[in-house]
Amino acid sequence: MLRPATDADQENVRTWRNHDEVRAVSLAQHVISPDEHAAWWANTKDNPSRRVLMYERGGVPAGVVTFFDYDAEAKTSWWGYYLDNDGLTERGELLPAWIQIQREAVKYADAQLDIDTLDAEVLEVNEGVRRFNKRNGFVEMETETREIGGKPTQVIHVRRERTS
């Protein structure tokens, strides 16, 4: 289930984002400080071009989905997500949660936000997400080299266009 994030979710969002496995496949790989996160949260929670949603599995917060650069008129948005890797691994639910969060986010984009074009970026080395993206209708558009974590890294722009 996805629900709007609240201030009570703020620390979970930061903790999950700072997990080593999440940072390793993120575009920004540094540890997010409490002050940096608080500034992002303050800018995000009331911004009409952003949506932050909590993913719950069995009634337990287990991940976060962010839609950003959301344009209701153009029906476009960018998005990303990550999970509570430690909690889900402990419960033996990481893989099913990973599958479910993306499916629910795509459904939310279609049904709640009415998005026709959904974009994201993924590191080239993140083969699992790339394969899953393809299964969910995302197409790899172009690749560019960026400096991430102090080294040149291939970043792939992916897109899903809703069909009529």
Coordinates of N, CA, C and O in Angstrom, one line a residue:
M1 N 0.8 -1.2 0.0 CA 0.0 0.0 0.0 C 0.9 1.2 0.0 O 1.9 1.3 0.7
L2 N 0.5 2.3 -0.7 CA 1.1 3.6 -0.7 C 0.2 4.6 0.0 O -1.0 4.6 -0.2
R3 N 0.8 5.4 0.8 CA 0.1 6.5 1.5 C 1.0 7.7 1.5 O 2.2 7.6 1.4
P4 N 0.4 8.9 1.6 CA 1.2 10.1 1.7 C 2.1 10.1 3.0 O 1.7 9.6 4.0
A5 N 3.4 10.5 2.8 CA 4.3 10.5 3.9 C 3.9 11.7 4.9 O 3.3 12.7 4.4
T6 N 4.2 11.5 6.1 CA 3.9 12.5 7.1 C 5.2 12.9 7.8 O 6.2 12.2 7.7
D7 N 5.2 13.9 8.7 CA 6.4 14.3 9.4 C 6.9 13.1 10.3 O 8.1 13.0 10.5
A8 N 6.0 12.3 10.7 CA 6.4 11.1 11.5 C 7.3 10.2 10.8 O 8.0 9.4 11.4
D9 N 7.2 10.2 9.4 CA 8.0 9.3 8.6 C 9.4 9.8 8.3 O 10.2 9.1 7.7
Q10 N 9.7 11.1 8.6 CA 10.9 11.7 8.1 C 12.2 11.0 8.5 O 13.0 10.8 7.6
E11 N 12.3 10.5 9.7 CA 13.6 9.9 10.1 C 13.7 8.5 9.4 O 14.8 8.1 9.0
N12 N 12.6 7.8 9.2 CA 12.7 6.5 8.5 C 13.2 6.7 7.1 O 14.1 6.0 6.6
V13 N 12.7 7.8 6.4 CA 13.1 8.1 5.1 C 14.6 8.3 5.0 O 15.3 7.8 4.1
R14 N 15.1 9.1 5.9 CA 16.6 9.4 6.0 C 17.4 8.1 6.3 O 18.4 7.9 5.6
T15 N 16.9 7.4 7.3 CA 17.7 6.2 7.6 C 17.7 5.2 6.5 O 18.8 4.7 6.2
W16 N 16.6 4.9 5.8 CA 16.6 4.0 4.7 C 17.5 4.5 3.6 O 18.2 3.7 2.9
R17 N 17.4 5.8 3.3 CA 18.2 6.4 2.2 C 19.7 6.3 2.5 O 20.5 6.1 1.6
N18 N 20.1 6.3 3.7 CA 21.5 6.2 4.1 C 22.0 4.8 4.2 O 23.2 4.6 4.5
H19 N 21.2 3.8 4.0 CA 21.7 2.4 4.0 C 22.8 2.2 3.0 O 22.6 2.7 1.8
D20 N 23.8 1.5 3.3 CA 24.9 1.3 2.3 C 24.5 0.8 1.0 O 25.0 1.3 0.0
E21 N 23.6 -0.2 1.0 CA 23.1 -0.8 -0.3 C 22.3 0.2 -1.1 O 22.3 0.2 -2.3
V22 N 21.6 1.1 -0.5 CA 20.8 2.1 -1.2 C 21.7 3.2 -1.7 O 21.6 3.5 -2.9
R23 N 22.6 3.6 -0.9 CA 23.6 4.7 -1.4 C 24.4 4.2 -2.6 O 24.7 4.9 -3.5
A24 N 24.7 2.9 -2.6 CA 25.6 2.3 -3.6 C 25.0 2.4 -5.0 O 25.7 2.4 -6.0
V25 N 23.6 2.4 -5.1 CA 23.0 2.5 -6.4 C 22.2 3.8 -6.6 O 21.4 4.0 -7.4
S26 N 22.6 4.8 -5.7 CA 22.0 6.2 -5.8 C 22.9 7.1 -6.6 O 24.1 6.9 -6.7
L27 N 22.2 8.2 -7.1 CA 23.0 9.2 -7.9 C 23.8 10.0 -6.9 O 24.9 10.5 -7.3
A28 N 23.4 10.2 -5.7 CA 24.1 10.9 -4.7 C 24.4 9.9 -3.6 O 23.5 9.4 -3.0
Q29 N 25.7 9.6 -3.4 CA 26.1 8.4 -2.6 C 26.6 8.8 -1.2 O 27.0 7.9 -0.5
H30 N 26.6 10.1 -0.9 CA 27.1 10.5 0.4 C 26.0 10.2 1.5 O 24.8 10.0 1.1
V31 N 26.4 10.2 2.7 CA 25.5 10.0 3.8 C 24.7 11.4 4.0 O 25.3 12.4 4.1
I32 N 23.4 11.3 4.1 CA 22.6 12.5 4.2 C 22.5 12.8 5.7 O 22.1 12.0 6.5
S33 N 23.0 14.0 6.0 CA 23.0 14.5 7.4 C 21.5 14.9 7.8 O 20.7 15.1 7.0
P34 N 21.3 14.9 9.2 CA 20.0 15.3 9.6 C 19.6 16.7 9.1 O 18.5 17.0 8.7
D35 N 20.6 17.7 9.1 CA 20.2 19.0 8.6 C 19.9 19.0 7.1 O 19.0 19.7 6.7
E36 N 20.7 18.3 6.3 CA 20.4 18.2 4.9 C 19.1 17.6 4.6 O 18.3 18.1 3.8
H37 N 18.8 16.6 5.4 CA 17.5 15.9 5.2 C 16.3 16.8 5.6 O 15.3 16.9 4.9
A38 N 16.5 17.5 6.7 CA 15.4 18.4 7.2 C 15.1 19.5 6.2 O 14.0 19.9 5.9
A39 N 16.2 20.0 5.5 CA 16.0 21.1 4.5 C 15.3 20.5 3.3 O 14.3 21.1 2.7
W40 N 15.6 19.3 2.9 CA 15.0 18.6 1.8 C 13.5 18.4 2.1 O 12.6 18.6 1.3
W41 N 13.3 17.9 3.3 CA 11.9 17.5 3.7 C 11.0 18.8 3.7 O 9.9 18.8 3.2
A42 N 11.6 19.9 4.3 CA 10.8 21.2 4.3 C 10.5 21.7 2.9 O 9.4 22.1 2.7
N43 N 11.4 21.5 2.0 CA 11.2 22.0 0.6 C 10.2 21.0 -0.1 O 9.5 21.4 -1.0
T44 N 10.2 19.8 0.3 CA 9.5 18.8 -0.5 C 8.0 18.6 -0.1 O 7.1 18.5 -0.9
K45 N 7.8 18.6 1.2 CA 6.4 18.2 1.7 C 5.3 19.1 1.2 O 4.2 18.6 1.1
D46 N 5.5 20.4 1.0 CA 4.5 21.3 0.5 C 4.7 21.7 -0.9 O 4.0 22.7 -1.4
N47 N 5.6 21.1 -1.6 CA 5.9 21.5 -3.0 C 4.9 20.8 -4.0 O 4.9 19.5 -4.0
P48 N 4.1 21.5 -4.8 CA 3.2 20.9 -5.6 C 3.8 20.0 -6.7 O 3.1 19.2 -7.3
S49 N 5.0 20.2 -7.0 CA 5.7 19.4 -8.1 C 6.3 18.1 -7.5 O 7.0 17.4 -8.2
R50 N 6.0 17.8 -6.2 CA 6.6 16.6 -5.6 C 5.5 15.9 -4.8 O 4.6 16.5 -4.3
R51 N 5.8 14.6 -4.7 CA 4.9 13.7 -3.9 C 5.9 12.7 -3.2 O 6.7 12.1 -3.9
V52 N 5.7 12.6 -1.9 CA 6.5 11.6 -1.2 C 5.5 10.6 -0.6 O 4.6 11.1 0.2
L53 N 5.6 9.4 -0.9 CA 4.7 8.3 -0.4 C 5.4 7.3 0.3 O 6.5 6.9 0.0
M54 N 4.8 6.8 1.4 CA 5.3 5.7 2.1 C 4.7 4.4 1.6 O 3.5 4.3 1.3
Y55 N 5.6 3.4 1.4 CA 5.1 2.1 1.0 C 5.0 1.3 2.3 O 6.0 1.2 3.1
E56 N 3.8 0.7 2.5 CA 3.6 -0.2 3.7 C 3.4 -1.6 3.3 O 2.8 -1.9 2.3
R57 N 4.1 -2.5 4.0 CA 3.9 -4.0 3.7 C 3.4 -4.6 5.0 O 4.1 -4.5 6.0
G58 N 2.2 -5.2 5.0 CA 1.7 -5.8 6.2 C 1.4 -4.7 7.2 O 1.5 -5.0 8.4
G59 N 1.1 -3.5 6.9 CA 0.8 -2.4 7.8 C 2.1 -1.8 8.4 O 2.0 -0.9 9.3
V60 N 3.3 -2.2 8.0 CA 4.5 -1.7 8.5 C 5.2 -0.8 7.4 O 5.4 -1.3 6.3
P61 N 5.6 0.4 7.8 CA 6.3 1.3 6.8 C 7.6 0.5 6.3 O 8.4 0.0 7.2
A62 N 7.8 0.4 5.0 CA 8.8 -0.4 4.5 C 9.6 0.2 3.3 O 10.5 -0.4 2.8
G63 N 9.2 1.4 2.9 CA 9.9 2.0 1.8 C 9.3 3.4 1.5 O 8.3 3.8 2.1
V64 N 9.9 4.1 0.5 CA 9.5 5.4 0.1 C 9.5 5.5 -1.4 O 10.4 5.0 -2.0
V65 N 8.5 6.2 -1.9 CA 8.5 6.5 -3.3 C 8.4 8.0 -3.5 O 7.6 8.7 -2.8
T66 N 9.2 8.6 -4.3 CA 9.2 10.0 -4.6 C 8.9 10.3 -6.0 O 9.5 9.7 -6.9
F67 N 7.9 11.2 -6.2 CA 7.7 11.7 -7.6 C 8.1 13.2 -7.5 O 7.8 13.9 -6.6
F68 N 8.9 13.6 -8.5 CA 9.4 14.9 -8.5 C 9.3 15.5 -10.0 O 9.2 14.7 -10.9
D69 N 9.4 16.8 -10.1 CA 9.2 17.5 -11.3 C 7.9 17.1 -11.9 O 7.7 17.0 -13.1
Y70 N 6.9 16.9 -11.1 CA 5.6 16.5 -11.5 C 4.9 17.7 -12.1 O 4.8 18.7 -11.5
D71 N 4.4 17.5 -13.3 CA 3.6 18.5 -14.0 C 2.3 17.9 -14.4 O 2.2 17.1 -15.3
A72 N 1.2 18.3 -13.6 CA -0.1 17.7 -13.9 C -0.6 18.1 -15.2 O -1.3 17.3 -15.9
E73 N -0.4 19.3 -15.7 CA -0.9 19.7 -17.0 C -0.2 18.9 -18.1 O -0.9 18.4 -19.1
A74 N 1.1 18.7 -18.1 CA 1.8 18.0 -19.1 C 1.7 16.5 -18.9 O 2.1 15.7 -19.8
K75 N 1.2 16.1 -17.7 CA 1.1 14.6 -17.3 C 2.4 13.9 -17.4 O 2.6 12.8 -17.9
T76 N 3.5 14.6 -16.8 CA 4.8 14.0 -16.7 C 5.3 14.1 -15.3 O 4.9 14.9 -14.5
S77 N 6.3 13.2 -15.0 CA 7.0 13.2 -13.7 C 8.2 12.4 -13.8 O 8.3 11.5 -14.7
W78 N 9.1 12.6 -12.9 CA 10.3 11.8 -12.6 C 10.0 11.1 -11.3 O 9.2 11.6 -10.5
W79 N 10.7 10.0 -11.0 CA 10.4 9.3 -9.8 C 11.6 8.4 -9.4 O 12.5 8.2 -10.1
G80 N 11.5 8.0 -8.1 CA 12.5 7.0 -7.6 C 11.9 6.4 -6.3 O 10.9 6.8 -5.8
Y81 N 12.6 5.4 -5.9 CA 12.1 4.7 -4.7 C 13.3 3.9 -4.0 O 14.3 3.7 -4.6
Y82 N 13.1 3.6 -2.8 CA 14.0 2.7 -2.0 C 13.3 2.1 -0.9 O 12.2 2.6 -0.5
L83 N 13.9 1.1 -0.3 CA 13.2 0.3 0.7 C 14.0 0.3 2.1 O 15.1 0.7 2.1
D84 N 13.3 -0.2 3.1 CA 13.9 -0.4 4.4 C 14.6 -1.8 4.2 O 14.1 -2.8 4.6
N85 N 15.8 -1.8 3.7 CA 16.5 -3.0 3.4 C 16.7 -3.9 4.6 O 16.5 -5.1 4.5
D86 N 17.1 -3.3 5.7 CA 17.4 -4.1 6.9 C 16.1 -4.7 7.5 O 16.1 -5.9 7.7
G87 N 15.0 -4.0 7.6 CA 13.8 -4.5 8.2 C 13.2 -5.6 7.3 O 12.7 -6.6 7.7
L88 N 13.2 -5.3 6.0 CA 12.6 -6.3 5.0 C 13.5 -7.6 4.9 O 12.9 -8.7 4.8
T89 N 14.8 -7.4 5.0 CA 15.7 -8.6 4.9 C 15.4 -9.4 6.2 O 15.3 -10.7 6.1
E90 N 15.3 -8.8 7.3 CA 15.1 -9.5 8.6 C 13.8 -10.3 8.5 O 13.7 -11.4 9.1
R91 N 12.8 -9.8 7.9 CA 11.5 -10.5 7.7 C 11.4 -11.4 6.5 O 10.4 -12.0 6.3
G92 N 12.5 -11.5 5.8 CA 12.5 -12.3 4.6 C 11.6 -11.8 3.5 O 11.1 -12.6 2.7
E93 N 11.4 -10.5 3.4 CA 10.5 -9.9 2.4 C 11.1 -8.9 1.5 O 10.4 -8.2 0.8
L94 N 12.4 -8.8 1.4 CA 13.0 -7.8 0.5 C 12.7 -8.0 -0.9 O 12.2 -7.0 -1.6
L95 N 12.8 -9.1 -1.5 CA 12.5 -9.3 -2.9 C 11.1 -9.1 -3.2 O 10.7 -8.3 -4.2
P96 N 10.1 -9.7 -2.5 CA 8.7 -9.4 -2.8 C 8.3 -7.9 -2.7 O 7.5 -7.3 -3.4
A97 N 8.9 -7.2 -1.7 CA 8.7 -5.8 -1.5 C 9.2 -5.0 -2.6 O 8.6 -4.0 -3.1
W98 N 10.4 -5.3 -3.1 CA 11.0 -4.6 -4.2 C 10.1 -4.7 -5.4 O 9.9 -3.8 -6.2
I99 N 9.6 -5.9 -5.7 CA 8.7 -6.1 -6.8 C 7.4 -5.3 -6.6 O 6.9 -4.6 -7.5
Q100 N 6.8 -5.4 -5.4 CA 5.5 -4.7 -5.1 C 5.6 -3.2 -5.2 O 4.7 -2.5 -5.7
I101 N 6.7 -2.6 -4.6 CA 6.8 -1.2 -4.5 C 6.8 -0.5 -5.9 O 6.1 0.5 -6.1
Q102 N 7.5 -1.1 -6.8 CA 7.5 -0.5 -8.2 C 6.2 -0.7 -8.8 O 5.7 0.3 -9.5
R103 N 5.5 -1.8 -8.7 CA 4.2 -2.0 -9.3 C 3.2 -1.0 -8.8 O 2.4 -0.5 -9.5
E104 N 3.2 -0.9 -7.4 CA 2.2 0.0 -6.8 C 2.5 1.5 -7.2 O 1.6 2.3 -7.4
A105 N 3.8 1.8 -7.3 CA 4.1 3.2 -7.7 C 3.7 3.5 -9.1 O 3.2 4.6 -9.4
V106 N 3.9 2.6 -10.0 CA 3.4 2.8 -11.4 C 1.9 2.9 -11.5 O 1.3 3.8 -12.2
K107 N 1.2 2.1 -10.7 CA -0.3 2.2 -10.7 C -0.7 3.5 -10.1 O -1.7 4.1 -10.6
Y108 N 0.0 4.0 -9.1 CA -0.3 5.3 -8.5 C -0.1 6.4 -9.5 O -0.9 7.3 -9.6
A109 N 1.0 6.3 -10.2 CA 1.3 7.3 -11.3 C 0.2 7.4 -12.3 O -0.3 8.5 -12.7
D110 N -0.3 6.2 -12.7 CA -1.4 6.2 -13.6 C -2.8 6.6 -13.0 O -3.4 7.5 -13.6
A111 N -3.2 6.1 -11.9 CA -4.5 6.3 -11.4 C -4.7 7.5 -10.6 O -5.7 8.2 -10.7
Q112 N -3.7 7.9 -9.8 CA -3.8 9.0 -8.9 C -3.2 10.3 -9.5 O -3.8 11.4 -9.2
L113 N -2.1 10.2 -10.2 CA -1.4 11.4 -10.7 C -1.8 11.6 -12.2 O -1.5 12.7 -12.7
D114 N -2.3 10.6 -12.9 CA -2.7 10.7 -14.3 C -1.4 11.1 -15.1 O -1.5 11.9 -16.0
I115 N -0.3 10.4 -14.9 CA 0.9 10.6 -15.6 C 1.0 9.8 -16.9 O 0.8 8.5 -16.8
D116 N 1.3 10.4 -18.0 CA 1.4 9.7 -19.2 C 2.9 9.3 -19.4 O 3.2 8.3 -20.0
T117 N 3.8 10.2 -19.0 CA 5.3 9.9 -19.2 C 6.0 9.9 -17.8 O 6.0 11.0 -17.2
L118 N 6.5 8.8 -17.5 CA 7.2 8.6 -16.2 C 8.7 8.3 -16.4 O 9.0 7.4 -17.1
D119 N 9.6 9.2 -16.0 CA 11.0 9.1 -16.2 C 11.7 8.8 -14.9 O 11.3 9.1 -13.8
A120 N 12.9 8.2 -15.1 CA 13.8 7.9 -14.0 C 15.2 7.7 -14.5 O 15.4 7.7 -15.7
E121 N 16.1 7.6 -13.6 CA 17.5 7.4 -13.9 C 18.0 6.2 -13.1 O 17.6 6.0 -11.9
V122 N 18.8 5.3 -13.7 CA 19.3 4.2 -13.0 C 20.8 4.0 -13.4 O 21.2 4.3 -14.6
L123 N 21.6 3.6 -12.5 CA 23.0 3.3 -12.8 C 23.1 2.1 -13.7 O 22.4 1.1 -13.5
E124 N 24.0 2.2 -14.6 CA 24.2 1.1 -15.6 C 24.5 -0.2 -14.9 O 24.0 -1.3 -15.3
V125 N 25.2 -0.2 -13.8 CA 25.6 -1.4 -13.0 C 24.5 -2.0 -12.3 O 24.6 -3.2 -11.8
N126 N 23.3 -1.3 -12.2 CA 22.2 -1.9 -11.4 C 21.3 -2.7 -12.3 O 20.2 -2.4 -12.6
E127 N 21.9 -3.9 -12.6 CA 21.2 -4.8 -13.6 C 19.9 -5.3 -13.1 O 18.9 -5.4 -13.9
G128 N 19.7 -5.6 -11.9 CA 18.4 -6.0 -11.4 C 17.3 -5.0 -11.6 O 16.2 -5.4 -12.1
V129 N 17.5 -3.8 -11.3 CA 16.5 -2.7 -11.5 C 16.3 -2.5 -13.0 O 15.2 -2.4 -13.4
R130 N 17.4 -2.6 -13.8 CA 17.2 -2.4 -15.2 C 16.3 -3.5 -15.8 O 15.4 -3.2 -16.6
R131 N 16.5 -4.7 -15.4 CA 15.7 -5.8 -15.9 C 14.2 -5.6 -15.4 O 13.3 -5.8 -16.2
F132 N 14.0 -5.3 -14.2 CA 12.7 -5.1 -13.7 C 12.0 -3.9 -14.3 O 10.8 -4.0 -14.6
N133 N 12.7 -2.8 -14.6 CA 12.2 -1.7 -15.3 C 11.6 -2.2 -16.7 O 10.5 -1.8 -17.1
K134 N 12.4 -2.9 -17.4 CA 12.0 -3.4 -18.7 C 10.7 -4.2 -18.6 O 9.8 -4.1 -19.4
R135 N 10.6 -5.1 -17.6 CA 9.4 -5.9 -17.4 C 8.2 -5.0 -17.1 O 7.0 -5.4 -17.4
N136 N 8.4 -3.9 -16.6 CA 7.3 -3.0 -16.2 C 7.1 -1.9 -17.3 O 6.4 -0.8 -17.0
G137 N 7.6 -2.1 -18.5 CA 7.3 -1.2 -19.6 C 8.2 0.0 -19.7 O 8.0 0.9 -20.5
F138 N 9.3 0.1 -19.0 CA 10.3 1.2 -19.1 C 11.2 0.9 -20.2 O 11.7 -0.2 -20.4
V139 N 11.6 1.9 -21.0 CA 12.5 1.8 -22.1 C 13.7 2.6 -21.8 O 13.6 3.8 -21.3
E140 N 14.9 2.1 -22.0 CA 16.2 2.8 -21.8 C 16.3 3.8 -23.0 O 16.4 3.4 -24.1
M141 N 16.4 5.1 -22.6 CA 16.5 6.2 -23.6 C 17.9 6.5 -24.0 O 18.2 6.4 -25.2
E142 N 18.7 7.0 -23.1 CA 20.1 7.4 -23.4 C 20.9 7.2 -22.2 O 20.4 7.1 -21.1
T143 N 22.2 7.1 -22.4 CA 23.2 6.9 -21.3 C 24.1 8.1 -21.3 O 24.5 8.5 -22.4
E144 N 24.5 8.5 -20.1 CA 25.5 9.6 -20.0 C 26.4 9.2 -18.9 O 26.1 8.5 -18.0
T145 N 27.6 9.8 -19.0 CA 28.6 9.6 -18.0 C 28.6 10.7 -17.0 O 28.6 11.9 -17.4
R146 N 28.5 10.4 -15.7 CA 28.5 11.4 -14.7 C 29.5 11.0 -13.6 O 29.8 9.8 -13.4
E147 N 30.0 12.0 -12.9 CA 30.9 11.6 -11.8 C 30.1 11.4 -10.6 O 29.3 12.2 -10.1
I148 N 30.1 10.1 -10.1 CA 29.3 9.7 -8.9 C 30.3 9.0 -8.0 O 31.0 8.1 -8.4
G149 N 30.3 9.4 -6.8 CA 31.2 8.8 -5.8 C 32.7 9.0 -6.2 O 33.5 8.1 -5.9
G150 N 33.0 10.0 -6.9 CA 34.4 10.3 -7.3 C 34.9 9.6 -8.5 O 36.1 9.6 -8.8
K151 N 34.0 8.9 -9.2 CA 34.4 8.2 -10.4 C 33.4 8.3 -11.6 O 32.2 8.4 -11.3
P152 N 33.9 8.2 -12.8 CA 32.9 8.2 -13.9 C 32.0 7.0 -13.9 O 32.4 5.9 -13.7
T153 N 30.7 7.3 -14.0 CA 29.6 6.3 -13.9 C 28.6 6.5 -15.0 O 28.2 7.6 -15.3
Q154 N 28.2 5.4 -15.5 CA 27.2 5.4 -16.6 C 25.8 5.5 -15.9 O 25.4 4.6 -15.1
V155 N 25.0 6.5 -16.4 CA 23.6 6.7 -15.8 C 22.7 6.6 -17.0 O 22.9 7.3 -18.0
I156 N 21.7 5.7 -16.9 CA 20.7 5.5 -18.0 C 19.4 6.2 -17.6 O 18.8 6.0 -16.5
H157 N 18.9 7.0 -18.6 CA 17.6 7.6 -18.5 C 16.6 6.6 -19.0 O 16.7 6.1 -20.1
V158 N 15.6 6.3 -18.2 CA 14.5 5.3 -18.6 C 13.2 6.0 -18.6 O 13.0 7.0 -17.8
R159 N 12.3 5.5 -19.4 CA 11.0 6.2 -19.5 C 9.9 5.1 -19.7 O 10.1 4.2 -20.5
R160 N 8.8 5.4 -19.1 CA 7.6 4.6 -19.4 C 6.5 5.5 -19.9 O 6.2 6.5 -19.2
E161 N 5.9 5.2 -21.0 CA 4.8 6.0 -21.6 C 3.6 5.1 -21.5 O 3.6 4.0 -22.0
R162 N 2.6 5.7 -20.9 CA 1.3 5.1 -20.7 C 0.6 4.9 -22.1 O 0.6 5.9 -22.9
T163 N 0.1 3.7 -22.4 CA -0.6 3.5 -23.6 C -2.1 3.7 -23.4 O -2.6 3.4 -22.3
S164 N -2.7 4.2 -24.4 CA -4.2 4.4 -24.3 C -4.9 3.1 -24.2 O -4.6 2.1 -24.7

